[in-house]
Each structure stands twice: as structure tokens, then as C-alpha cells.
Short mmCIF file of C-alpha atoms in Angstrom, two decimals:
data_model
loop_
_atom_site.label_atom_id
_atom_site.label_comp_id
_atom_site.label_asym_id
_atom_site.label_seq_id
_atom_site.Cartn_x
_atom_site.Cartn_y
_atom_site.Cartn_z
CA UNK A 1452 27.13 70.01 240.73
CA UNK A 1453 25.04 68.63 237.87
CA UNK A 1454 26.48 68.82 234.39
CA UNK A 1455 23.94 71.32 233.03
CA UNK A 1456 24.43 73.62 236.04
CA UNK A 1457 28.20 73.76 235.57
CA UNK A 1458 27.78 74.33 231.85
CA UNK A 1459 25.39 77.21 232.51
CA UNK A 1460 27.74 78.94 234.95
CA UNK A 1461 30.64 78.56 232.56
CA UNK A 1462 28.55 80.05 229.76
CA UNK A 1463 27.75 83.15 231.80
CA UNK A 1464 31.36 83.63 232.81
CA UNK A 1465 32.40 83.55 229.18
CA UNK A 1466 29.84 86.21 228.36
CA UNK A 1467 31.52 88.59 230.81
CA UNK A 1468 35.11 87.87 229.83
CA UNK A 1469 35.40 87.48 226.04
CA UNK A 1470 34.46 89.78 223.14
CA UNK A 1471 30.83 89.69 222.07
CA UNK A 1472 31.72 88.84 218.49
CA UNK A 1473 33.08 85.43 219.42
CA UNK A 1474 31.51 84.39 222.72
CA UNK A 1475 28.80 82.17 221.20
CA UNK A 1476 31.18 79.92 219.27
CA UNK A 1477 33.64 79.79 222.14
CA UNK A 1478 30.92 78.89 224.62
CA UNK A 1479 29.61 76.08 222.44
CA UNK A 1480 33.14 74.74 222.07
CA UNK A 1481 33.69 74.64 225.83
CA UNK A 1482 30.28 73.09 226.44
CA UNK A 1483 31.16 70.26 224.06
CA UNK A 1484 34.29 69.71 226.13
CA UNK A 1485 32.27 69.33 229.34
CA UNK A 1486 29.86 66.96 227.58
CA UNK A 1487 32.80 64.74 226.64
CA UNK A 1488 34.14 64.45 230.19
CA UNK A 1489 33.19 61.02 231.52
CA UNK A 1490 33.07 59.42 234.92
CA UNK A 1491 36.27 57.46 234.32
CA UNK A 1492 39.12 58.29 236.64
CA UNK A 1493 36.86 60.36 238.85
CA UNK A 1494 37.29 63.46 236.65
CA UNK A 1495 33.63 64.45 236.74
CA UNK A 1496 33.32 63.88 240.48
CA UNK A 1497 36.33 66.14 241.05
CA UNK A 1498 34.76 68.85 238.91
CA UNK A 1499 31.45 68.70 240.76
CA UNK A 1500 32.68 68.91 244.37
CA UNK A 1501 31.95 71.80 246.71
CA UNK A 1502 28.83 72.91 244.86
CA UNK A 1503 27.83 75.80 247.08
CA UNK A 1504 31.30 77.26 247.62
CA UNK A 1505 32.14 77.00 243.90
CA UNK A 1506 28.94 78.81 242.95
CA UNK A 1507 29.68 81.58 245.45
CA UNK A 1508 33.21 81.92 244.12
CA UNK A 1509 31.93 82.16 240.56
CA UNK A 1510 29.47 84.86 241.60
CA UNK A 1511 32.29 86.88 243.17
CA UNK A 1512 34.34 86.41 239.99
CA UNK A 1513 31.38 87.70 237.99
CA UNK A 1514 31.05 90.77 240.23
CA UNK A 1515 34.79 91.46 239.92
CA UNK A 1516 34.69 90.99 236.16
CA UNK A 1517 31.87 93.51 235.68
CA UNK A 1518 33.61 95.93 238.06
CA UNK A 1519 36.84 95.76 236.07
CA UNK A 1520 35.33 95.82 232.57
CA UNK A 1521 33.12 98.80 233.36
CA UNK A 1522 36.11 100.74 234.78
CA UNK A 1523 34.33 101.33 238.07
CA UNK A 1524 37.53 101.50 240.14
CA UNK A 1525 38.75 104.39 238.00
CA UNK A 1526 35.42 106.15 238.46
CA UNK A 1527 35.72 105.96 242.25
CA UNK A 1528 32.97 103.43 243.01
CA UNK A 1529 33.95 101.35 246.03
CA UNK A 1530 34.09 97.66 245.11
CA UNK A 1531 32.33 96.53 248.28
CA UNK A 1532 29.47 98.95 247.58
CA UNK A 1533 29.21 97.60 244.04
CA UNK A 1534 29.12 94.01 245.30
CA UNK A 1535 26.40 94.90 247.80
CA UNK A 1536 24.39 96.54 245.02
CA UNK A 1537 24.69 93.49 242.77
CA UNK A 1538 23.67 91.13 245.56
CA UNK A 1539 20.52 93.21 245.96
CA UNK A 1540 20.00 93.33 242.21
CA UNK A 1541 20.01 89.53 241.91
CA UNK A 1542 17.78 89.19 244.97
CA UNK A 1543 15.27 91.56 243.38
CA UNK A 1544 15.41 89.62 240.13
CA UNK A 1545 14.42 86.53 242.09
CA UNK A 1546 11.20 88.28 243.12
CA UNK A 1547 10.52 89.25 239.49
CA UNK A 1548 10.15 92.89 240.52
CA UNK A 1549 12.69 94.03 237.94
CA UNK A 1550 12.25 94.42 234.20
CA UNK A 1551 13.28 91.41 232.14
CA UNK A 1552 14.26 93.74 229.30
CA UNK A 1553 16.59 96.11 231.17
CA UNK A 1554 19.77 94.93 232.92
CA UNK A 1555 20.47 98.34 234.45
CA UNK A 1556 21.52 99.26 237.97
CA UNK A 1557 21.80 102.72 239.52
CA UNK A 1558 24.08 103.14 242.54
CA UNK A 1559 24.24 106.19 244.80
CA UNK A 1560 26.89 106.31 247.51
CA UNK A 1561 26.03 108.89 250.16
CA UNK A 1562 29.17 108.00 252.10
CA UNK A 1563 30.86 110.44 249.71
CA UNK A 1564 30.66 114.24 249.80
CA UNK A 1565 27.99 115.98 247.75
CA UNK A 1566 30.72 117.84 245.90
CA UNK A 1567 31.86 114.48 244.47
CA UNK A 1568 30.25 112.54 241.66
CA UNK A 1569 28.54 109.79 243.63
CA UNK A 1570 25.94 108.34 241.25
CA UNK A 1571 26.74 105.54 238.82
CA UNK A 1572 24.51 103.85 236.25
CA UNK A 1573 25.84 100.56 234.93
CA UNK A 1574 24.64 98.52 231.96
CA UNK A 1575 25.03 94.97 233.27
CA UNK A 1576 24.28 93.41 229.89
CA UNK A 1577 27.34 95.02 228.33
CA UNK A 1578 29.45 95.70 231.46
CA UNK A 1579 29.51 99.40 230.66
CA UNK A 1580 29.37 102.54 232.79
CA UNK A 1581 26.64 104.70 231.28
CA UNK A 1582 26.61 107.69 233.67
CA UNK A 1583 28.73 108.99 236.52
CA UNK A 1584 27.44 112.25 237.91
CA UNK A 1585 26.44 114.43 240.84
CA UNK A 1586 23.37 113.74 242.98
CA UNK A 1587 21.90 115.64 245.92
CA UNK A 1588 20.75 114.31 249.29
CA UNK A 1589 17.99 115.59 251.57
CA UNK A 1590 18.51 118.78 253.56
CA UNK A 1591 17.67 116.93 256.77
CA UNK A 1592 20.50 114.45 256.16
CA UNK A 1593 23.38 116.90 256.50
CA UNK A 1594 25.35 119.62 254.72
CA UNK A 1595 28.10 118.41 252.35
CA UNK A 1596 28.01 114.94 253.92
CA UNK A 1597 24.82 112.95 254.44
CA UNK A 1598 24.98 111.56 257.97
CA UNK A 1599 21.32 111.04 258.94
CA UNK A 1600 18.67 109.01 257.12
CA UNK A 1601 14.97 108.51 257.66
CA UNK A 1602 11.86 106.86 256.27
CA UNK A 1603 9.56 109.31 258.05
CA UNK A 1604 7.33 111.89 256.33
CA UNK A 1605 8.45 115.53 256.61
CA UNK A 1606 11.95 114.51 257.76
CA UNK A 1607 13.46 115.93 254.56
CA UNK A 1608 16.06 113.20 254.90
CA UNK A 1609 17.30 110.74 252.31
CA UNK A 1610 16.42 107.07 252.71
CA UNK A 1611 18.89 104.22 252.25
CA UNK A 1612 18.26 100.92 250.53
CA UNK A 1613 16.96 99.28 247.40
CA UNK A 1614 14.35 100.83 245.16
CA UNK A 1615 12.57 99.85 241.97
CA UNK A 1616 12.08 102.67 239.49
CA UNK A 1617 8.46 103.35 238.62
CA UNK A 1618 6.50 105.64 236.30
CA UNK A 1619 7.31 109.18 235.16
CA UNK A 1620 5.32 112.39 235.29
CA UNK A 1621 5.67 116.12 234.65
CA UNK A 1622 5.99 117.99 237.95
CA UNK A 1623 7.31 121.31 239.22
CA UNK A 1624 10.83 120.12 238.44
CA UNK A 1625 9.90 118.95 234.93
CA UNK A 1626 10.20 115.28 234.02
CA UNK A 1627 10.34 113.26 237.24
CA UNK A 1628 10.25 109.56 238.15
CA UNK A 1629 8.65 107.86 241.12
CA UNK A 1630 10.54 105.33 243.23
CA UNK A 1631 9.16 102.35 245.10
CA UNK A 1632 11.14 101.61 248.26
CA UNK A 1633 11.77 97.93 248.91
CA UNK A 1634 13.40 97.94 252.37
CA UNK A 1635 10.81 97.88 255.14
CA UNK A 1636 11.57 100.44 257.83
CA UNK A 1637 14.14 102.24 255.69
CA UNK A 1638 12.55 103.50 252.47
CA UNK A 1639 9.07 102.03 252.06
CA UNK A 1640 7.43 105.45 252.57
CA UNK A 1641 9.11 106.79 249.44
CA UNK A 1642 5.87 106.95 247.44
CA UNK A 1643 3.94 108.66 250.23
CA UNK A 1644 6.81 111.09 250.82
CA UNK A 1645 7.04 111.87 247.08
CA UNK A 1646 10.71 110.86 247.05
CA UNK A 1647 11.37 110.94 243.32
CA UNK A 1648 14.17 111.39 240.83
CA UNK A 1649 14.10 114.92 239.41
CA UNK A 1650 16.41 117.64 238.16
CA UNK A 1651 17.48 120.71 240.14
CA UNK A 1652 19.55 123.80 239.42
CA UNK A 1653 21.41 123.34 242.70
CA UNK A 1654 22.96 120.10 241.39
CA UNK A 1655 25.83 121.41 239.27
CA UNK A 1656 29.58 122.00 239.25
CA UNK A 1657 28.97 125.75 239.27
CA UNK A 1658 26.91 125.47 242.48
CA UNK A 1659 29.75 123.50 244.08
CA UNK A 1660 32.30 126.14 243.06
CA UNK A 1661 30.17 128.87 244.64
CA UNK A 1662 29.03 127.09 247.82
CA UNK A 1663 31.54 124.31 248.32
CA UNK A 1664 28.77 121.69 248.16
CA UNK A 1665 25.56 120.89 246.32
CA UNK A 1666 22.19 122.25 247.29
CA UNK A 1667 19.87 119.82 249.02
CA UNK A 1668 16.44 118.38 248.33
CA UNK A 1669 13.52 117.33 250.55
CA UNK A 1670 14.82 113.77 250.41
CA UNK A 1671 14.87 113.20 246.67
CA UNK A 1672 17.97 112.05 244.76
CA UNK A 1673 18.09 115.20 242.61
CA UNK A 1674 20.15 115.26 239.41
CA UNK A 1675 21.81 117.85 237.16
CA UNK A 1676 19.10 119.36 234.96
CA UNK A 1677 21.00 118.75 231.72
CA UNK A 1678 21.12 114.99 232.39
CA UNK A 1679 17.77 114.40 234.08
CA UNK A 1680 15.66 113.56 231.04
CA UNK A 1681 18.27 111.24 229.54
CA UNK A 1682 18.93 109.41 232.81
CA UNK A 1683 15.25 108.98 233.66
CA UNK A 1684 14.52 107.54 230.22
CA UNK A 1685 17.34 105.02 230.67
CA UNK A 1686 16.45 103.81 234.17
CA UNK A 1687 12.64 104.12 234.22
CA UNK A 1688 10.43 101.07 234.15
CA UNK A 1689 11.39 98.67 236.94
CA UNK A 1690 15.15 98.89 237.18
CA UNK A 1691 17.14 98.64 240.40
CA UNK A 1692 18.35 101.71 242.29
CA UNK A 1693 20.49 101.31 245.42
CA UNK A 1694 21.36 104.09 247.87
CA UNK A 1695 24.31 103.34 250.14
CA UNK A 1696 25.31 105.45 253.12
CA UNK A 1697 27.08 105.58 256.49
CA UNK A 1698 24.31 104.01 258.58
CA UNK A 1699 25.27 101.08 260.79
CA UNK A 1700 21.64 100.18 261.53
CA UNK A 1701 20.76 99.61 257.88
CA UNK A 1702 19.98 96.03 256.94
CA UNK A 1703 18.08 94.47 254.09
CA UNK A 1704 16.41 91.21 253.17
CA UNK A 1705 17.84 91.78 249.71
CA UNK A 1706 21.43 91.34 250.87
CA UNK A 1707 21.18 87.55 251.10
CA UNK A 1708 24.13 86.37 249.01
CA UNK A 1709 22.83 82.79 248.81
CA UNK A 1710 19.72 83.99 246.96
CA UNK A 1711 21.86 86.20 244.74
CA UNK A 1712 24.10 83.27 243.82
CA UNK A 1713 21.09 81.06 243.13
CA UNK A 1714 19.55 83.61 240.80
CA UNK A 1715 22.90 84.23 239.14
CA UNK A 1716 23.02 80.52 238.25
CA UNK A 1717 19.39 80.63 237.13
CA UNK A 1718 20.27 83.51 234.81
CA UNK A 1719 23.12 81.43 233.42
CA UNK A 1720 20.69 78.61 232.65
CA UNK A 1721 18.50 81.06 230.77
CA UNK A 1722 21.50 82.24 228.75
CA UNK A 1723 22.45 78.66 227.98
CA UNK A 1724 19.05 77.79 226.49
CA UNK A 1725 19.45 80.60 223.96
CA UNK A 1726 22.83 79.36 222.73
#
């Protein structure tokens, strides 16, 4: 691995593991150390072996670090689902479809019951869980559990996969936000189907207590009304939203870990130039 590439990766790892107040000085100190390492004794060649595998390992360490710092295990988010979401996030960044100003990811896990909080919004810049709340699935997907998914109009089913958040508007449910589906064959009809983020009275703890589950939408990821405006304003404008679910046939071009690792390293290089 070239010297500047290793320095960049190390810089990004430090960002995710040490307090913000001291990471700049610490990073510079470590980078000076790597600059001073010479070729004598084969030290540099030992450090730069296994380029691809080392990069992949560092990416996994980064995913684990964010997962731990944000307290996602305690919130009930499955680590494998989080890793899958981050792989997609970095793939989408490679295509420049995501905002350069917002490092936000929204994860919905429809493998959980509707009576459970199964939506997470994570600030990846600060490794912080911003929201953990209820979210409804489509009435065609199932009762308490979502078991069927579709990209077809009038199916009233939820659609799995990666989305990019789009513009907002005032609709019959109040402030709402359009979603652009990225996974061909799985969610690319989202705009035509009017699958949007909106609030609904049937998404609440009181509804669960009365009915044993949430109400259901026509395929939209509906939110509690008291959180809708705040959440939409946080995630609007080209951020990543990933819907996971129990569907064996689901696959995505955005789950290529090699591309994710490459863009992770590219992000590290960008961080390094600002130090």
C-alpha cells in the first residue's frame, strides 16, 4: 500500500476512535511517525503487504466502531443489517448521488414486528444515533410482520432496498418527502407509486396497545406524527435510506463491498487533505 494511502486510512480510523477535541493533533503526530519509517530492515514493505485484505479489514473495523459508539447494539439494530446498510451507503457515495454535506443514514428493518421500533437514523459524522422509532409497512406486505414485498403499482406492498431521499411537499398527510428507489426491480417504481415518507396516526404506541400492531400504509414508510417533521428535515436532500426485510430474492448492485472499501479509503484521503 502506498504511504499516503495508509496514512489516509489511519487518519479516518482515528476520527472514529478518539475524542473530537484531540483527534487532529493526534492524527498529525501519527502521520509524522509513518513519514519517518524508512525502507531499512524491510519495515515499510512489511507494513504495506496485503493491500486489499488490509483495506477490507479496516473497513470492517470502521463499521464496528460506528456501531459501538452509536450504541446500536443496545437499540436492537442487527450488526449485519448495519454493515449491509453502510456498504450500500459507501457504494452510493461513489456514484455521487448522496449529499456531500450530510453524512446521514436511515435504516428500516422490516424483519422485525411492526410493534417494535425498527427505524434508526444515524449521524455518521459524529457516530451518533439520532432517532429510533416506529415505522409502518404496506398493508399488502402483511399484518404485524412484513413478509411480502413488491415494486409493482397498486400492490400496497413495501419495497426493499436502497433509496435516496428527495424533495418535500405538503400532502394529505402534511409534510411528506419523496423517495427515489435505486434498486432496479425492487424499488425503482417508488416515485410512480408515490411511496413517500409521511406521518400517520396509526403509527403510535397507543395504536399498538389497542391493536397489538401498527396500522399499515399503501407501501409508504409511515412515521409517528409527532416526529415526522423533525425527521424529514434531518434526512431530506439526498441522504441514504435502506429498507431491509426477509426476502431471499433481494439483491443489489450497491452491496459490492470492494466498491465500499474503495470509497471508504477515498473518503479518508479527503479527510487527510483537510488536516
